[in-house]
Structures are given as structure tokens and as C-alpha cells.
PDB file of C-alpha atoms in Angstrom:
ATOM      1  CA  UNK A   1      -7.361  15.773 -22.384  1.00 58.00           C
ATOM      2  CA  UNK A   2      -4.965  13.206 -21.958  1.00 72.00           C
ATOM      3  CA  UNK A   3      -6.687  10.091 -20.109  1.00 82.00           C
ATOM      4  CA  UNK A   4      -4.159   8.171 -17.925  1.00 88.00           C
ATOM      5  CA  UNK A   5      -4.444   4.743 -16.893  1.00 93.00           C
ATOM      6  CA  UNK A   6      -4.116   4.068 -13.019  1.00 95.00           C
ATOM      7  CA  UNK A   7      -1.924   1.717 -11.406  1.00 96.00           C
ATOM      8  CA  UNK A   8      -1.545   0.992  -7.600  1.00 96.00           C
ATOM      9  CA  UNK A   9       1.717  -0.290  -6.493  1.00 95.00           C
ATOM     10  CA  UNK A  10       1.977  -2.539  -3.109  1.00 94.00           C
ATOM     11  CA  UNK A  11       5.061  -3.755  -1.360  1.00 94.00           C
ATOM     12  CA  UNK A  12       7.017  -6.371  -3.823  1.00 94.00           C
ATOM     13  CA  UNK A  13       5.609  -5.124  -7.196  1.00 96.00           C
ATOM     14  CA  UNK A  14       7.212  -2.482  -9.488  1.00 95.00           C
ATOM     15  CA  UNK A  15       5.895  -1.698 -13.143  1.00 97.00           C
ATOM     16  CA  UNK A  16       7.443  -0.487 -16.203  1.00 97.00           C
ATOM     17  CA  UNK A  17       5.288   1.352 -18.792  1.00 96.00           C
ATOM     18  CA  UNK A  18       5.127   3.252 -22.254  1.00 95.00           C
ATOM     19  CA  UNK A  19       1.319   4.247 -21.655  1.00 93.00           C
ATOM     20  CA  UNK A  20       0.613   7.396 -19.885  1.00 94.00           C
ATOM     21  CA  UNK A  21      -0.336   6.408 -16.260  1.00 96.00           C
ATOM     22  CA  UNK A  22      -0.494   7.633 -12.736  1.00 97.00           C
ATOM     23  CA  UNK A  23       1.360   5.102 -10.393  1.00 98.00           C
ATOM     24  CA  UNK A  24       0.485   5.749  -7.024  1.00 95.00           C
ATOM     25  CA  UNK A  25       1.331   4.091  -3.860  1.00 96.00           C
ATOM     26  CA  UNK A  26       1.675   4.888  -0.059  1.00 94.00           C
ATOM     27  CA  UNK A  27       4.964   4.368   1.608  1.00 94.00           C
ATOM     28  CA  UNK A  28       6.162   4.535   5.584  1.00 91.00           C
ATOM     29  CA  UNK A  29       9.518   2.929   5.878  1.00 93.00           C
ATOM     30  CA  UNK A  30       9.291   1.183   2.383  1.00 95.00           C
ATOM     31  CA  UNK A  31      10.668   2.992  -0.629  1.00 98.00           C
ATOM     32  CA  UNK A  32       9.692   3.742  -4.071  1.00 98.00           C
ATOM     33  CA  UNK A  33      12.146   4.768  -6.899  1.00 98.00           C
ATOM     34  CA  UNK A  34      10.671   6.242 -10.221  1.00 98.00           C
ATOM     35  CA  UNK A  35      12.354   6.124 -13.048  1.00 98.00           C
ATOM     36  CA  UNK A  36      11.546   8.073 -16.215  1.00 98.00           C
ATOM     37  CA  UNK A  37      13.313   8.123 -19.665  1.00 97.00           C
ATOM     38  CA  UNK A  38      11.889  11.247 -21.442  1.00 93.00           C
ATOM     39  CA  UNK A  39      14.016  10.312 -24.400  1.00 95.00           C
ATOM     40  CA  UNK A  40      12.477   6.752 -24.973  1.00 94.00           C
ATOM     41  CA  UNK A  41       9.233   7.527 -23.531  1.00 92.00           C
ATOM     42  CA  UNK A  42      10.000   4.705 -20.612  1.00 97.00           C
ATOM     43  CA  UNK A  43       8.917   4.866 -17.092  1.00 98.00           C
ATOM     44  CA  UNK A  44       8.906   2.478 -14.166  1.00 98.00           C
ATOM     45  CA  UNK A  45       8.198   2.264 -10.514  1.00 98.00           C
ATOM     46  CA  UNK A  46       8.948   0.100  -7.610  1.00 98.00           C
ATOM     47  CA  UNK A  47       7.902  -0.412  -4.169  1.00 97.00           C
ATOM     48  CA  UNK A  48       9.877  -2.535  -1.667  1.00 96.00           C
ATOM     49  CA  UNK A  49       9.963  -3.091   2.280  1.00 94.00           C
ATOM     50  CA  UNK A  50      13.622  -4.335   3.218  1.00 92.00           C
ATOM     51  CA  UNK A  51      16.875  -3.248   2.233  1.00 93.00           C
ATOM     52  CA  UNK A  52      18.341  -6.390   1.130  1.00 87.00           C
ATOM     53  CA  UNK A  53      21.938  -6.871   0.114  1.00 81.00           C
ATOM     54  CA  UNK A  54      24.088  -8.788  -2.825  1.00 75.00           C
ATOM     55  CA  UNK A  55      23.153 -12.035  -0.812  1.00 76.00           C
ATOM     56  CA  UNK A  56      19.669 -11.353  -1.120  1.00 69.00           C
ATOM     57  CA  UNK A  57      17.349 -13.638  -3.564  1.00 68.00           C
ATOM     58  CA  UNK A  58      17.930 -12.124  -6.757  1.00 69.00           C
ATOM     59  CA  UNK A  59      14.125 -12.446  -8.013  1.00 75.00           C
ATOM     60  CA  UNK A  60      12.624 -11.182  -4.480  1.00 81.00           C
ATOM     61  CA  UNK A  61      11.055  -7.834  -5.210  1.00 83.00           C
ATOM     62  CA  UNK A  62      10.514  -6.795  -1.687  1.00 87.00           C
ATOM     63  CA  UNK A  63      14.060  -6.230  -1.145  1.00 92.00           C
ATOM     64  CA  UNK A  64      15.422  -3.074  -2.443  1.00 93.00           C
ATOM     65  CA  UNK A  65      18.894  -4.701  -3.869  1.00 94.00           C
ATOM     66  CA  UNK A  66      16.655  -7.217  -5.736  1.00 94.00           C
ATOM     67  CA  UNK A  67      13.894  -4.802  -6.818  1.00 95.00           C
ATOM     68  CA  UNK A  68      16.186  -1.711  -7.981  1.00 96.00           C
ATOM     69  CA  UNK A  69      18.551  -4.126  -9.497  1.00 95.00           C
ATOM     70  CA  UNK A  70      15.736  -5.971 -11.330  1.00 94.00           C
ATOM     71  CA  UNK A  71      13.850  -2.441 -12.263  1.00 96.00           C
ATOM     72  CA  UNK A  72      17.176  -0.952 -13.820  1.00 97.00           C
ATOM     73  CA  UNK A  73      17.649  -4.203 -15.752  1.00 96.00           C
ATOM     74  CA  UNK A  74      14.226  -4.141 -17.258  1.00 96.00           C
ATOM     75  CA  UNK A  75      14.358  -0.651 -17.835  1.00 97.00           C
ATOM     76  CA  UNK A  76      17.655  -1.084 -20.197  1.00 97.00           C
ATOM     77  CA  UNK A  77      15.900  -4.434 -21.779  1.00 97.00           C
ATOM     78  CA  UNK A  78      13.144  -2.223 -22.735  1.00 96.00           C
ATOM     79  CA  UNK A  79      15.205   0.469 -24.288  1.00 96.00           C
ATOM     80  CA  UNK A  80      15.893   2.973 -21.943  1.00 97.00           C
ATOM     81  CA  UNK A  81      19.412   4.224 -21.904  1.00 97.00           C
ATOM     82  CA  UNK A  82      21.554   5.510 -18.568  1.00 97.00           C
ATOM     83  CA  UNK A  83      22.457   8.559 -20.125  1.00 96.00           C
ATOM     84  CA  UNK A  84      18.735   9.687 -20.496  1.00 97.00           C
ATOM     85  CA  UNK A  85      17.211   8.320 -17.314  1.00 97.00           C
ATOM     86  CA  UNK A  86      16.688  10.226 -14.315  1.00 97.00           C
ATOM     87  CA  UNK A  87      15.655   8.681 -10.495  1.00 98.00           C
ATOM     88  CA  UNK A  88      13.469  10.145  -7.995  1.00 98.00           C
ATOM     89  CA  UNK A  89      13.298   8.305  -4.607  1.00 98.00           C
ATOM     90  CA  UNK A  90      10.840   8.612  -1.805  1.00 98.00           C
ATOM     91  CA  UNK A  91       9.752   7.045   1.512  1.00 97.00           C
ATOM     92  CA  UNK A  92      11.796   5.291   4.005  1.00 96.00           C
ATOM     93  CA  UNK A  93      10.477   7.154   7.250  1.00 93.00           C
ATOM     94  CA  UNK A  94      11.381   5.748  10.698  1.00 85.00           C
ATOM     95  CA  UNK A  95       7.916   6.353  12.418  1.00 65.00           C
ATOM     96  CA  UNK A  96       8.442   3.287  14.654  1.00 61.00           C
ATOM     97  CA  UNK A  97      11.900   3.058  15.441  1.00 53.00           C
ATOM     98  CA  UNK A  98      12.511   6.955  16.132  1.00 52.00           C
ATOM     99  CA  UNK A  99      16.222   7.202  16.105  1.00 54.00           C
ATOM    100  CA  UNK A 100      17.232   3.594  17.113  1.00 57.00           C
ATOM    101  CA  UNK A 101      19.630   2.536  14.675  1.00 60.00           C
ATOM    102  CA  UNK A 102      19.016  -0.890  14.888  1.00 61.00           C
ATOM    103  CA  UNK A 103      15.350  -0.393  13.759  1.00 68.00           C
ATOM    104  CA  UNK A 104      16.174   1.859  11.016  1.00 86.00           C
ATOM    105  CA  UNK A 105      14.529   0.051   8.147  1.00 92.00           C
ATOM    106  CA  UNK A 106      13.412   3.114   6.769  1.00 93.00           C
ATOM    107  CA  UNK A 107      17.289   4.845   6.364  1.00 94.00           C
ATOM    108  CA  UNK A 108      18.785   1.434   5.062  1.00 94.00           C
ATOM    109  CA  UNK A 109      15.883   1.238   2.418  1.00 96.00           C
ATOM    110  CA  UNK A 110      17.128   5.096   1.315  1.00 97.00           C
ATOM    111  CA  UNK A 111      20.590   3.898   1.241  1.00 96.00           C
ATOM    112  CA  UNK A 112      20.606   0.687  -0.679  1.00 96.00           C
ATOM    113  CA  UNK A 113      18.335   2.703  -3.529  1.00 97.00           C
ATOM    114  CA  UNK A 114      21.058   5.411  -3.671  1.00 98.00           C
ATOM    115  CA  UNK A 115      23.938   3.368  -3.804  1.00 97.00           C
ATOM    116  CA  UNK A 116      22.516   1.498  -6.467  1.00 97.00           C
ATOM    117  CA  UNK A 117      21.569   4.206  -8.587  1.00 98.00           C
ATOM    118  CA  UNK A 118      25.050   5.758  -7.914  1.00 98.00           C
ATOM    119  CA  UNK A 119      26.798   2.489  -9.045  1.00 97.00           C
ATOM    120  CA  UNK A 120      24.730   2.392 -12.090  1.00 97.00           C
ATOM    121  CA  UNK A 121      25.077   5.998 -13.323  1.00 98.00           C
ATOM    122  CA  UNK A 122      21.668   7.285 -13.027  1.00 98.00           C
ATOM    123  CA  UNK A 123      21.090  10.760 -12.045  1.00 98.00           C
ATOM    124  CA  UNK A 124      18.979  11.203  -8.891  1.00 98.00           C
ATOM    125  CA  UNK A 125      16.531  14.223  -9.852  1.00 98.00           C
ATOM    126  CA  UNK A 126      14.781  14.311  -6.332  1.00 98.00           C
ATOM    127  CA  UNK A 127      14.706  12.761  -3.377  1.00 98.00           C
ATOM    128  CA  UNK A 128      12.135  12.841  -0.375  1.00 97.00           C
ATOM    129  CA  UNK A 129      12.711  10.423   2.519  1.00 97.00           C
ATOM    130  CA  UNK A 130      13.464  10.110   5.850  1.00 94.00           C
ATOM    131  CA  UNK A 131      11.457  11.820   8.841  1.00 91.00           C
ATOM    132  CA  UNK A 132       8.827  10.458  10.657  1.00 87.00           C
ATOM    133  CA  UNK A 133       5.514  10.345   8.568  1.00 89.00           C
ATOM    134  CA  UNK A 134       4.786   8.742   5.589  1.00 91.00           C
ATOM    135  CA  UNK A 135       3.993   9.472   2.241  1.00 93.00           C
ATOM    136  CA  UNK A 136       1.555   8.987  -0.768  1.00 95.00           C
ATOM    137  CA  UNK A 137       3.065   9.582  -4.219  1.00 97.00           C
ATOM    138  CA  UNK A 138       1.541   9.648  -7.299  1.00 97.00           C
ATOM    139  CA  UNK A 139       3.977   9.287 -10.338  1.00 98.00           C
ATOM    140  CA  UNK A 140       2.613  10.697 -13.778  1.00 97.00           C
ATOM    141  CA  UNK A 141       4.576   8.642 -16.232  1.00 96.00           C
ATOM    142  CA  UNK A 142       3.669  11.175 -19.111  1.00 94.00           C
ATOM    143  CA  UNK A 143       5.447  14.215 -17.384  1.00 95.00           C
ATOM    144  CA  UNK A 144       8.043  12.480 -15.222  1.00 96.00           C
ATOM    145  CA  UNK A 145       6.549  14.415 -12.266  1.00 97.00           C
ATOM    146  CA  UNK A 146       5.754  13.077  -9.059  1.00 98.00           C
ATOM    147  CA  UNK A 147       3.048  14.533  -6.793  1.00 97.00           C
ATOM    148  CA  UNK A 148       3.851  13.937  -2.972  1.00 96.00           C
ATOM    149  CA  UNK A 149       1.656  13.990   0.284  1.00 93.00           C
ATOM    150  CA  UNK A 150       2.595  13.708   3.770  1.00 91.00           C
ATOM    151  CA  UNK A 151       0.785  11.614   6.085  1.00 88.00           C
ATOM    152  CA  UNK A 152       0.169  13.482   9.273  1.00 83.00           C
ATOM    153  CA  UNK A 153       0.317  10.651  11.731  1.00 74.00           C
ATOM    154  CA  UNK A 154       2.923   8.220  12.506  1.00 69.00           C
ATOM    155  CA  UNK A 155       2.706   4.420  12.464  1.00 65.00           C
ATOM    156  CA  UNK A 156       3.296   4.642  16.266  1.00 70.00           C
ATOM    157  CA  UNK A 157       0.511   7.591  16.857  1.00 73.00           C
ATOM    158  CA  UNK A 158      -2.042   5.613  15.117  1.00 68.00           C
ATOM    159  CA  UNK A 159      -1.162   2.338  17.063  1.00 70.00           C
ATOM    160  CA  UNK A 160      -1.451   4.518  20.175  1.00 76.00           C
ATOM    161  CA  UNK A 161      -4.911   5.822  19.101  1.00 72.00           C
ATOM    162  CA  UNK A 162      -5.965   2.429  18.538  1.00 69.00           C
ATOM    163  CA  UNK A 163      -5.137   1.130  21.729  1.00 74.00           C
ATOM    164  CA  UNK A 164      -7.197   3.978  23.532  1.00 75.00           C
ATOM    165  CA  UNK A 165     -10.134   2.982  21.563  1.00 70.00           C
ATOM    166  CA  UNK A 166      -9.589   6.019  19.109  1.00 58.00           C
ATOM    167  CA  UNK A 167     -10.666   8.265  22.259  1.00 54.00           C
ATOM    168  CA  UNK A 168     -14.010   6.783  22.632  1.00 46.00           C
TER     169      UNK A 168
END
């Protein structure tokens, strides 16, 4: 049986590896993009909190524009090729704001990832985004597969339980 290293990503981090590993994280409105290049045995994943834009600091990995751009560039610098890369996008729930567009950070986080991947010409192989609940994802860099677990309570529901003293 193959022994896999385990890495946990928090907001503002990304990783690139050629080693068989499990990279996992927990996402609410944050987004992670998982990259896999089977031909060149190279994988990468990010985790960002805010969408960002062209005007964002180019070195701020907590903004999706910067984080995803840096990750794509780093993957290419390590030998990945656009033609053999695929991406999977996860996260972007809107558990705090409901449908209020002014606070739809999750939706905007997803939009920036999709736009950058399309601009780069990278195929989006899977996307599980939006909704009212967060997710835990586990990315197997050896197979390119991602296991996803949906959390069963939103941030607003957890805060409500805290304010009620958890029902005690």
C-alpha cells in the first residue's frame, strides 16, 4: 500500500508537490483550486479567502486572483503543461449572507477562479461550489481524485447555537 504524506492548508497557503500526498482543508466562503498534471506527475492546491483582482497585491496568496495566478505560474515553472493540466474547484458557500449580493464573497471567490482558469486555458474537470454549507476536501495527489464532505451546519447556525449557549 502506498504511504501518503498529509498536508493541511489554511487560508493564504498553496502547495505544489510531486510526492504522493493527501492535501486537505476546510472551506466555507473560501475556495480551493486543485490542479493535477497526470502526465508530469505534478499537483498543486490553494486556499484563499477573498476574490481579489488585477489591482490586488501580486504576492498576496489570500486573494484568489493572486493565489491562483501564482499557483498556475509555479506549476508551469515546475514542468506542468496547460494541455495536460486539469483543475477542480471547491468551496464558495454563502452561509453568512444568504442571497445578499453585496456580501456574496463565496460566489465572487468562485467567479475569479473560473475566469482565471478559462483565461489560462486550463480544463475544469469538476466544480462543487456555492450553497449554504461548507466543505472538507481531501485531494489525493497520486490519483488526482478529491473526496468532499459537506458540513451540515452553516456559520450562521453555529453562531446562533453559540449565542444560545449550545442549548444548555
